[in-house]
C-alpha positions as semicolon CSV with decimal commas, in nm:
position;residue;x (nm);y (nm);z (nm)
1;M;-2,705;2,930;0,073
2;S;-2,535;2,919;-0,298
3;E;-2,382;2,632;-0,438
4;I;-2,080;2,885;-0,509
5;R;-2,095;2,988;-0,150
6;Q;-2,093;2,669;0,042
7;A;-1,781;2,618;-0,232
8;L;-1,582;2,929;-0,123
9;Q;-1,642;2,787;0,248
10;V;-1,387;2,483;0,174
11;A;-1,094;2,548;0,080
12;A;-0,978;2,481;-0,399
13;L;-0,817;2,089;-0,423
14;K;-0,574;2,117;-0,746
15;N;-0,557;1,697;-0,736
16;G;-0,723;1,486;-0,589
17;T;-1,064;1,322;-0,398
18;V;-1,367;1,489;-0,208
19;I;-1,597;1,253;-0,022
20;D;-1,909;1,411;-0,012
21;H;-2,294;1,415;0,096
22;I;-2,164;1,229;0,357
23;P;-2,441;1,194;0,693
24;T;-2,270;1,460;0,923
25;N;-2,304;1,176;1,205
26;K;-2,118;0,941;0,981
27;L;-1,860;1,213;0,925
28;F;-1,569;1,175;1,182
29;T;-1,612;0,759;1,150
30;V;-1,508;0,770;0,776
31;V;-1,227;0,934;0,905
32;S;-1,120;0,689;1,100
33;L;-1,231;0,410;0,855
34;L;-1,021;0,599;0,610
35;G;-0,672;0,665;0,857
36;L;-0,716;1,032;0,744
37;E;-0,522;1,084;1,101
38;Q;-0,218;0,943;0,927
39;M;-0,201;1,079;0,606
40;D;0,046;1,295;0,547
41;S;-0,192;1,488;0,317
42;K;-0,381;1,828;0,327
43;I;-0,722;1,760;0,424
44;T;-0,966;1,959;0,470
45;I;-1,308;1,840;0,675
46;G;-1,638;2,013;0,640
47;Y;-1,926;1,928;0,941
48;N;-2,285;2,039;0,945
49;L;-2,285;2,206;0,548
50;N;-2,579;2,257;0,456
51;S;-2,709;2,047;0,195
52;N;-3,096;2,009;0,010
53;K;-3,031;1,645;0,025
54;L;-2,961;1,568;0,411
55;G;-3,067;1,907;0,532
56;K;-2,731;1,876;0,695
57;K;-2,362;1,721;0,552
58;G;-2,021;1,671;0,625
59;I;-1,721;1,675;0,396
60;I;-1,394;1,577;0,304
61;K;-1,138;1,668;0,062
62;I;-0,797;1,483;0,007
63;A;-0,535;1,631;-0,177
64;D;-0,276;1,406;-0,385
65;K;-0,513;1,085;-0,234
66;F;-0,740;0,841;-0,504
67;F;-0,952;0,621;-0,329
68;D;-0,852;0,222;-0,403
69;D;-1,162;-0,044;-0,399
70;E;-1,096;-0,128;-0,043
71;E;-1,121;0,228;0,063
72;V;-1,425;0,253;-0,169
73;N;-1,621;-0,053;0,054
74;R;-1,481;0,058;0,364
75;I;-1,676;0,393;0,332
76;S;-1,976;0,242;0,208
77;V;-2,025;0,023;0,452
78;V;-2,146;0,275;0,774
79;A;-2,220;0,561;0,461
80;P;-2,357;0,415;0,123
81;H;-2,476;0,691;-0,136
82;V;-2,176;0,917;-0,091
83;K;-2,064;1,106;-0,378
84;L;-1,637;1,048;-0,441
85;N;-1,556;1,340;-0,653
86;I;-1,190;1,283;-0,865
87;I;-1,012;1,600;-0,888
88;R;-0,751;1,708;-1,133
89;N;-0,613;2,013;-1,205
90;Y;-0,875;2,172;-1,016
91;E;-1,136;2,026;-1,252
92;V;-1,351;1,750;-1,157
93;V;-1,228;1,432;-1,391
94;E;-1,443;1,172;-1,225
95;K;-1,805;1,146;-1,034
96;K;-1,896;0,787;-0,836
97;E;-2,168;0,736;-0,605
98;V;-2,051;0,468;-0,300
99;N;-2,293;0,181;-0,333
100;M;-2,292;-0,155;-0,074
101;P;-2,089;-0,345;-0,252
102;D;-2,176;-0,754;-0,313
103;E;-1,848;-0,875;-0,141
104;L;-1,723;-0,724;0,184
105;K;-1,343;-0,915;0,184
106;G;-1,162;-0,799;0,517
107;I;-1,331;-0,512;0,627
108;V;-1,630;-0,716;0,801
109;K;-1,515;-0,869;1,139
110;C;-1,743;-1,174;1,181
111;A;-2,009;-1,230;1,506
112;N;-1,898;-1,578;1,482
113;P;-1,692;-1,668;1,757
114;K;-1,602;-1,974;1,606
115;C;-1,575;-1,870;1,273
116;I;-1,176;-1,929;1,084
117;T;-1,141;-1,580;1,078
118;N;-1,136;-1,519;1,424
119;N;-0,882;-1,770;1,509
120;E;-0,678;-1,755;1,181
121;P;-0,483;-1,473;1,002
122;M;-0,663;-1,475;0,756
123;P;-0,959;-1,204;0,543
124;T;-1,319;-1,222;0,606
125;L;-1,517;-1,252;0,359
126;F;-1,875;-1,175;0,337
127;K;-2,165;-1,187;0,026
128;M;-2,435;-0,958;0,012
129;V;-2,780;-1,235;0,071
130;N;-3,006;-0,956;0,079
131;K;-2,941;-0,593;-0,057
132;E;-3,223;-0,471;0,035
133;N;-3,249;-0,510;0,376
134;G;-2,865;-0,511;0,408
135;V;-2,762;-0,881;0,467
136;F;-2,404;-1,038;0,479
137;K;-2,320;-1,428;0,484
138;C;-1,983;-1,511;0,604
139;H;-1,802;-1,706;0,330
140;Y;-1,650;-1,936;0,545
141;C;-1,944;-1,984;0,861
142;E;-2,246;-1,937;0,702
143;K;-2,355;-1,637;0,971
144;E;-2,574;-1,377;0,834
145;L;-2,491;-0,981;0,974
146;K;-2,747;-0,710;0,928
147;K;-2,597;-0,370;0,795
148;E;-2,662;-0,189;1,156
149;D;-2,484;-0,516;1,293
150;I;-2,186;-0,521;1,173
151;V;-1,847;-0,481;1,318
152;L;-1,580;-0,340;1,122
153;L;-1,269;-0,487;1,151
154;Q;-0,968;-0,255;1,261
155;R;-0,769;-0,079;0,936
156;R;-0,429;-0,193;0,896
157;T;-0,171;0,064;0,848
158;L;0,105;0,019;0,601
């Protein structure tokens, strides 16, 4: 399918963000992580769209929403190579690839039940110690977590 035809499958966006190249098995996790079900913005979700890179992909278009670093970091934990396109007046004004950050603050739950973050009201903090293998270390108790063992904290409601 041509790129133009595929673009026609999903409505045009005047201003907002397009999250593209989401692995299909992670699409609804990204929706949940970002709390999109609570937003009042117009949201278009495409599932199982053709992709030369992934075979099949997901895409999310959110009108009048621009993500901050914490929200982008949340996406990177489950889908580290998605693309964000910032749209203004129907034009892509910025493209960026989401990558796993060197630090995760308030996003990941520490697996150590004795860690202070599991017993006191304070944000977790993990530092990347091995980017190639996706290993993070808790700043407080030094417990190491592999990317595949990460448990995300529930998103704060505003």
